[in-house]
Amino acid sequence: MSTPNQISPDELPRADFASIPRYSAGAAPEIDLGDNTNQWGAPPAASAVLREGLDVSRYPDMYGDSLKRTIAKMSGFGPECVVTGNGSDDVLDCVIRAFASPGDTVAHPDPTFVMVPVFSRINGITPVAVPLAADFSMDADALLRTNARIIYLCSPNNPTATPTNVETIRRIIACARGLVIIDEAYVDFTGLSGFLSEAPGLERVVVCRTLSKAYGLAGLRVGYGAASAKIIEIVEKSRGPFKLNIMAERAAVEALTTDSAWVTARVRDAVQNRDRLAGELRVLGLPPLPSVTNFLLVPTPRAFEFARSLRASGIGIRAFRALTGIGDAFRITAGPWPVMERALAALQTALRSAT
Ligand SMILES: *Cc1c(COP(=O)(O)O)cnc(C)c1O
C-alpha cells in the first residue's frame, strides 16, 4: 500500500549511491595471500586475551582510551593526539568525512589503496586520481596542483609495495592547501619510523596505522590515527563513541606491548621470505616490483588466470585489472616458506598450461 506523497522504493536511497558499487573482493580461501595479513597468525598475548574473554555486558571505553594511552606512550606524545577506529579503514572514513564537505575533492595517487576513492564517494566527496610517476614515485607537483581539500598518501604504497620518498612527503606537507593523510599501514616492514611521532606537531597532517597487517589482528578491526589535538578532536566527532569493541581494545594493547618481540620477529620473517619469493618469481619470468612491504606486486597480463588457478588449489592472491601505468597484475603476501612453496608450485603449474 502506498499513498501519493510517498517516495518510491527505488528513490529511497541517496541518488549518488546508484553508481557506487558495494565493495567486495570475493570469499576468503583456505590460504589467503590476497590481503597482506600476517600469515603467521595472531600474536600470542593478544590471542590469550581473546581466549580468556572479558565481561561484554559492559560498554567499552567511549574512544578506546587504554589503546590511546598505549600508543601515546610508545610514540612520545599525549593521548589527546590519538584517535582509534574500527580498523584504519574507519579512521580514513572518519577523517575524510570530517575534513571535506560533499562536493569537495580528495586527491590520491593512482594506483593506491582501493578504499580511498570508495570512502570519498560514500561521503559525497570526489576522488581525484593522480598517476604515479614512471618509477612508481608519487608526483608531488601533480598532487599539489589538484588544490584538493585532502591529499591522501600511502607510505609505503599499496598495491605497488614501493616506498614513498620522504622528501616528497615533506614537500606535500609544506605546500598542501588542506589536510594531508599519510597512511602507514606497512611502515613496520620498512625499518623506518615514518611520520607518526611528528604528526602531532604538524598542523595539517593525520598519520594512520593499522593492527591488521604486521600485528596480525585483521579480524578484530583495530586502527588508529595520530595528529594534533585540534585535529583529533574533530576526527572523534566524526567517529562517534564505542567504535572499538572491548575485546579488540584489550587485545590491541597486548599486541603493541607484550607481543612486540613476537611482532618484530614475524616482520623479519616476512621481509626475508618476501625477498626469497621475489627471487623465485624472477626465475619463473614473473619479476615483481621492488618491495619494502610484506607483499609483492607482479605485473603480468595473465594475472587473472593465475588467480583463478591458484584459487583452485585453495590459495588466494589478488588480481588487479589495468592498474594505471602497470596494467594487469597480481599481489601476493609473504608468509612461512612452506606456504610460499605451495603458491610457487601452483604458479608453475599455471605457467605450464597454455595461455
Ligand atoms: C590494509 C590496509 C588498510 C586498512 O586496514 P584496516 O585497519 O584493516 O582497516 C589501510 N590502508 C592500507 C594501505 C592498507 O593496505
Coordinates of C-alpha atoms and ligand atoms in Angstrom, one line a residue:
M1 CA 0.0 0.0 0.0
S2 CA 1.3 3.4 -0.8
T3 CA -0.1 7.0 -0.5
P4 CA 0.6 9.6 -3.2
N5 CA 3.2 11.5 -1.2
Q6 CA 5.5 8.5 -0.6
I7 CA 8.9 8.2 -2.2
S8 CA 9.1 5.2 -4.5
P9 CA 11.3 2.4 -3.1
D10 CA 13.8 2.9 -5.9
E11 CA 14.2 6.5 -4.9
L12 CA 14.6 6.0 -1.2
P13 CA 18.4 5.8 -1.3
R14 CA 20.7 8.8 -1.9
A15 CA 20.8 9.3 -5.7
D16 CA 24.6 9.2 -5.9
F17 CA 24.6 5.7 -4.3
A18 CA 23.2 4.2 -7.5
S19 CA 26.7 4.4 -9.1
I20 CA 28.7 3.3 -6.0
P21 CA 29.4 -0.4 -6.1
R22 CA 29.2 -2.5 -2.9
Y23 CA 32.9 -3.3 -2.2
S24 CA 33.7 -7.0 -2.5
A25 CA 36.9 -8.9 -3.0
G26 CA 35.4 -12.4 -3.0
A27 CA 35.3 -15.1 -0.3
A28 CA 38.5 -15.9 1.6
P29 CA 40.2 -19.2 0.5
E30 CA 41.9 -21.7 2.8
I31 CA 45.3 -19.9 2.4
D32 CA 44.7 -16.1 1.9
L33 CA 47.7 -14.4 0.3
G34 CA 45.4 -11.7 -1.1
D35 CA 45.2 -9.1 1.5
N36 CA 48.6 -8.7 3.2
T37 CA 47.6 -10.0 6.6
N38 CA 50.1 -11.7 9.0
Q39 CA 50.5 -15.3 7.6
W40 CA 52.0 -16.5 10.9
G41 CA 48.7 -15.8 12.7
A42 CA 47.7 -13.6 15.6
P43 CA 50.3 -12.7 18.3
P44 CA 50.2 -14.9 21.5
A45 CA 49.3 -12.4 24.3
A46 CA 46.5 -10.9 22.2
S47 CA 45.2 -14.4 21.5
A48 CA 45.3 -15.2 25.2
V49 CA 43.1 -12.1 25.9
L50 CA 40.5 -13.4 23.4
R51 CA 40.6 -17.0 24.9
E52 CA 40.1 -15.7 28.5
G53 CA 37.3 -13.3 27.4
L54 CA 36.0 -10.2 29.1
D55 CA 32.7 -9.0 30.5
V56 CA 31.0 -8.0 27.3
S57 CA 27.8 -6.9 29.1
R58 CA 29.6 -3.6 29.7
Y59 CA 30.2 -0.9 27.1
P60 CA 33.9 -0.4 26.1
D61 CA 35.8 2.9 26.6
M62 CA 34.0 5.5 24.5
Y63 CA 37.1 6.4 22.5
G64 CA 39.4 3.5 23.2
D65 CA 41.2 5.3 26.0
S66 CA 43.5 2.5 27.1
L67 CA 44.7 2.0 23.5
K68 CA 45.1 5.7 23.1
R69 CA 47.3 5.8 26.2
T70 CA 49.4 2.9 25.0
I71 CA 50.0 4.4 21.5
A72 CA 50.7 7.8 23.0
K73 CA 53.3 6.4 25.5
M74 CA 55.1 4.5 22.7
S75 CA 55.2 7.5 20.4
G76 CA 56.1 10.2 22.8
F77 CA 53.0 12.4 22.7
G78 CA 49.8 12.7 24.7
P79 CA 46.6 10.6 24.3
E80 CA 44.8 13.7 23.1
C81 CA 46.8 13.3 19.8
V82 CA 45.4 9.7 19.1
V83 CA 42.2 8.5 17.5
T84 CA 41.3 4.8 17.4
G85 CA 39.0 3.2 15.0
N86 CA 37.3 0.0 13.8
G87 CA 40.2 -0.7 11.5
S88 CA 42.2 2.1 9.9
D89 CA 39.5 2.0 7.2
D90 CA 37.2 3.5 9.8
V91 CA 39.8 6.2 10.7
L92 CA 40.2 7.1 7.0
D93 CA 36.5 7.3 6.5
C94 CA 36.1 9.5 9.6
V95 CA 38.9 11.8 8.6
I96 CA 37.7 12.2 5.0
R97 CA 34.1 12.9 6.3
A98 CA 35.3 15.5 8.8
F99 CA 37.8 17.4 6.6
A100 CA 36.0 17.5 3.3
S101 CA 32.4 18.5 2.6
P102 CA 30.2 17.0 0.0
G103 CA 31.4 18.3 -3.4
D104 CA 35.0 18.8 -2.2
T105 CA 37.9 16.7 -3.6
V106 CA 40.3 14.2 -2.2
A107 CA 43.5 13.7 -4.3
H108 CA 45.2 10.4 -4.2
P109 CA 48.0 8.6 -6.1
D110 CA 46.9 6.1 -8.7
P111 CA 47.2 3.2 -8.1
T112 CA 46.9 3.3 -4.4
F113 CA 44.7 1.8 -1.6
V114 CA 41.4 1.0 -3.3
M115 CA 39.2 2.1 -0.3
V116 CA 40.2 5.7 -0.6
P117 CA 38.0 6.6 -3.6
V118 CA 35.3 4.4 -2.1
F119 CA 35.2 6.3 1.2
S120 CA 35.4 9.6 -0.6
R121 CA 32.4 8.7 -2.8
I122 CA 30.2 7.4 0.0
N123 CA 30.7 10.7 1.8
G124 CA 29.7 12.6 -1.3
I125 CA 33.3 13.7 -2.0
T126 CA 35.0 13.5 -5.4
P127 CA 38.2 11.4 -5.6
V128 CA 40.9 12.8 -8.0
A129 CA 43.4 10.2 -9.2
V130 CA 46.9 11.4 -9.8
P131 CA 49.0 8.8 -11.7
L132 CA 52.3 7.7 -10.1
A133 CA 55.4 8.7 -12.0
A134 CA 57.1 6.1 -14.2
D135 CA 59.4 5.0 -11.4
F136 CA 56.3 4.5 -9.1
S137 CA 57.1 7.5 -7.1
M138 CA 54.4 9.9 -6.0
D139 CA 54.1 13.0 -8.2
A140 CA 54.1 15.8 -5.6
D141 CA 53.6 18.6 -8.1
A142 CA 50.6 16.9 -9.7
L143 CA 49.1 16.1 -6.3
L144 CA 49.6 19.7 -5.2
R145 CA 48.2 21.1 -8.4
T146 CA 44.8 19.5 -7.7
N147 CA 44.3 22.0 -4.9
A148 CA 42.3 19.3 -3.2
R149 CA 40.8 19.7 0.2
I150 CA 42.6 16.5 1.3
I151 CA 45.7 14.8 -0.2
Y152 CA 46.0 11.1 0.7
L153 CA 49.4 9.5 0.6
C154 CA 50.2 5.8 1.2
S155 CA 53.7 5.2 2.6
P156 CA 54.8 2.6 1.5
N157 CA 52.2 2.4 -1.2
N158 CA 49.6 -0.4 -1.6
P159 CA 49.3 -2.2 -4.1
T160 CA 52.7 -1.3 -5.6
A161 CA 54.7 -2.2 -2.4
T162 CA 57.1 0.7 -3.3
P163 CA 58.4 3.3 -0.9
T164 CA 57.2 6.9 -0.9
N165 CA 60.1 9.3 -0.8
V166 CA 60.4 11.2 2.5
E167 CA 61.3 14.4 0.7
T168 CA 58.2 14.1 -1.5
I169 CA 56.0 13.7 1.6
R170 CA 57.7 16.7 3.3
R171 CA 57.1 18.9 0.3
I172 CA 53.5 17.9 0.1
I173 CA 53.1 18.6 3.9
A174 CA 54.8 22.0 3.4
C175 CA 52.7 23.1 0.4
A176 CA 49.3 21.4 0.6
R177 CA 46.3 23.6 0.8
G178 CA 44.3 21.3 3.1
L179 CA 44.8 18.2 5.1
V180 CA 47.4 15.5 4.3
I181 CA 46.7 11.9 5.3
I182 CA 49.7 9.7 5.5
D183 CA 48.6 6.0 5.5
E184 CA 51.4 4.0 7.1
A185 CA 49.7 0.5 7.1
Y186 CA 53.0 -1.2 6.1
V187 CA 55.6 1.1 7.8
D188 CA 56.6 -1.8 10.2
F189 CA 58.2 -3.6 7.2
T190 CA 60.3 -0.7 6.1
G191 CA 62.7 -0.4 9.0
L192 CA 61.9 3.3 9.1
S193 CA 60.0 5.1 11.8
G194 CA 57.6 7.0 9.5
F195 CA 55.8 10.2 10.4
L196 CA 53.8 9.1 13.4
S197 CA 55.8 10.8 16.1
E198 CA 56.0 14.0 14.2
A199 CA 52.2 14.1 13.4
P200 CA 51.0 16.0 16.5
G201 CA 53.5 18.8 15.8
L202 CA 52.2 19.3 12.3
E203 CA 49.1 21.5 11.7
R204 CA 47.5 19.7 8.8
V205 CA 48.6 16.1 8.9
V206 CA 47.0 12.8 10.1
V207 CA 49.1 9.6 10.1
C208 CA 47.1 6.4 10.0
R209 CA 48.2 2.9 11.1
T210 CA 46.6 -0.5 11.5
L211 CA 46.9 -3.6 13.6
S212 CA 45.7 -5.7 10.6
K213 CA 49.0 -6.3 8.9
A214 CA 52.2 -6.7 10.9
Y215 CA 50.3 -7.0 14.2
G216 CA 48.1 -9.9 13.0
L217 CA 44.7 -8.7 14.2
A218 CA 42.8 -8.1 10.9
G219 CA 39.7 -9.9 12.2
L220 CA 39.5 -7.7 15.3
R221 CA 39.4 -4.4 13.2
V222 CA 41.8 -2.1 15.0
G223 CA 43.4 1.0 13.5
Y224 CA 44.5 4.4 14.8
G225 CA 45.5 7.9 13.7
A226 CA 47.9 10.5 15.2
A227 CA 47.6 14.2 14.7
S228 CA 47.5 17.5 16.6
A229 CA 44.9 17.5 19.5
K230 CA 42.9 20.0 17.5
I231 CA 42.6 17.7 14.5
I232 CA 41.9 14.6 16.7
E233 CA 39.0 16.4 18.4
I234 CA 37.3 16.9 15.0
V235 CA 38.0 13.3 13.9
E236 CA 36.5 12.0 17.1
K237 CA 33.3 14.0 16.4
S238 CA 33.1 12.2 13.0
R239 CA 34.0 8.8 14.6
G240 CA 31.5 8.9 17.5
P241 CA 31.7 6.8 20.6
F242 CA 32.1 3.0 21.0
K243 CA 33.6 2.2 17.6
L244 CA 36.3 -0.1 19.1
N245 CA 34.9 -3.1 20.9
I246 CA 36.1 -4.1 24.4
M247 CA 37.9 -7.3 23.2
A248 CA 39.6 -5.6 20.3
E249 CA 40.9 -2.8 22.6
R250 CA 42.4 -5.2 25.1
A251 CA 43.9 -7.5 22.5
A252 CA 45.4 -4.5 20.7
V253 CA 47.1 -3.2 23.8
E254 CA 48.6 -6.6 24.4
A255 CA 49.8 -6.8 20.7
L256 CA 51.5 -3.5 20.9
T257 CA 53.2 -4.1 24.3
T258 CA 53.6 -7.8 25.5
D259 CA 53.7 -9.1 21.9
S260 CA 56.2 -6.6 20.5
A261 CA 59.1 -9.0 20.2
W262 CA 56.9 -11.6 18.5
V263 CA 55.8 -9.0 16.0
T264 CA 59.3 -7.9 15.3
A265 CA 60.4 -11.5 14.7
R266 CA 57.5 -12.1 12.3
V267 CA 58.2 -8.9 10.4
R268 CA 61.8 -10.1 10.0
D269 CA 60.5 -13.4 8.7
A270 CA 58.1 -11.7 6.3
V271 CA 60.8 -9.5 4.8
Q272 CA 63.2 -12.4 4.4
N273 CA 60.6 -14.6 2.7
R274 CA 59.4 -11.7 0.6
D275 CA 62.9 -11.3 -0.9
R276 CA 63.3 -15.1 -1.4
L277 CA 59.8 -15.2 -3.1
A278 CA 60.8 -12.3 -5.3
G279 CA 63.9 -14.2 -6.4
E280 CA 61.8 -17.4 -7.2
L281 CA 59.3 -15.3 -9.2
R282 CA 62.1 -13.7 -11.2
V283 CA 63.3 -17.2 -12.1
L284 CA 59.8 -18.0 -13.3
G285 CA 59.9 -14.9 -15.5
L286 CA 57.5 -13.0 -13.3
P287 CA 59.6 -10.2 -11.9
P288 CA 57.8 -8.2 -9.1
L289 CA 58.1 -4.5 -8.4
P290 CA 60.7 -3.7 -5.8
S291 CA 59.0 -4.1 -2.4
V292 CA 59.5 -2.5 1.1
T293 CA 56.4 -4.2 2.4
N294 CA 55.2 -7.8 3.3
F295 CA 53.8 -8.3 -0.2
L296 CA 54.8 -8.2 -3.9
L297 CA 53.1 -6.8 -6.9
V298 CA 53.7 -8.8 -10.1
P299 CA 52.7 -7.2 -13.4
T300 CA 51.5 -9.8 -15.9
P301 CA 48.8 -10.0 -18.4
R302 CA 47.9 -13.4 -17.0
A303 CA 47.2 -12.1 -13.5
F304 CA 43.5 -13.2 -13.5
E305 CA 44.3 -16.6 -15.0
F306 CA 46.9 -17.2 -12.3
A307 CA 44.5 -16.0 -9.5
R308 CA 41.8 -18.5 -10.8
S309 CA 44.2 -21.4 -11.0
L310 CA 45.7 -20.7 -7.5
R311 CA 42.3 -20.5 -6.1
A312 CA 41.5 -23.9 -7.4
S313 CA 44.4 -25.1 -5.1
G314 CA 43.0 -23.2 -2.2
I315 CA 45.3 -20.3 -2.4
G316 CA 44.1 -16.7 -2.7
I317 CA 46.1 -14.0 -4.4
R318 CA 44.7 -10.6 -5.5
A319 CA 44.4 -9.8 -9.2
F320 CA 44.1 -6.2 -10.4
R321 CA 42.8 -5.1 -13.7
A322 CA 44.6 -2.4 -15.8
L323 CA 46.4 -0.6 -13.0
T324 CA 47.4 2.8 -14.2
G325 CA 50.9 2.7 -15.7
I326 CA 51.3 -1.0 -14.8
G327 CA 48.5 -3.0 -16.5
D328 CA 47.1 -6.2 -15.1
A329 CA 49.0 -7.5 -12.0
F330 CA 48.7 -9.8 -9.0
R331 CA 49.5 -9.1 -5.4
I332 CA 50.8 -11.9 -3.1
T333 CA 51.6 -11.7 0.6
A334 CA 54.8 -13.1 2.0
G335 CA 54.3 -15.9 4.6
P336 CA 56.0 -19.0 6.0
W337 CA 58.2 -20.7 3.4
P338 CA 56.2 -23.9 3.1
V339 CA 53.2 -21.7 2.1
M340 CA 55.3 -19.8 -0.4
E341 CA 56.4 -23.1 -1.9
R342 CA 52.8 -24.2 -2.3
A343 CA 52.0 -20.9 -4.1
L344 CA 55.1 -21.2 -6.3
A345 CA 54.2 -24.8 -7.3
A346 CA 50.7 -23.7 -8.2
L347 CA 52.1 -20.8 -10.2
Q348 CA 54.5 -23.1 -12.1
T349 CA 51.5 -25.5 -13.0
A350 CA 49.6 -22.5 -14.2
L351 CA 52.6 -21.2 -16.2
R352 CA 53.0 -24.6 -17.9
S353 CA 49.3 -24.6 -19.1
A354 CA 48.6 -22.9 -22.4
T355 CA 47.9 -19.2 -22.3
Ligands
LIG1 C1 45.0 -3.0 4.8 C2 45.1 -1.5 4.7 C3 44.4 -0.6 5.4 C4 43.3 -1.0 6.3 O1 43.4 -1.7 7.3 P1 42.3 -2.0 8.4 O2 42.9 -1.5 9.6 O3 42.2 -3.5 8.4 O4 41.0 -1.3 8.0 C5 44.6 0.7 5.3 N1 45.5 1.2 4.4 C6 46.2 0.4 3.6 C7 47.1 1.0 2.6 C8 46.0 -1.0 3.7 O5 46.7 -1.8 2.8

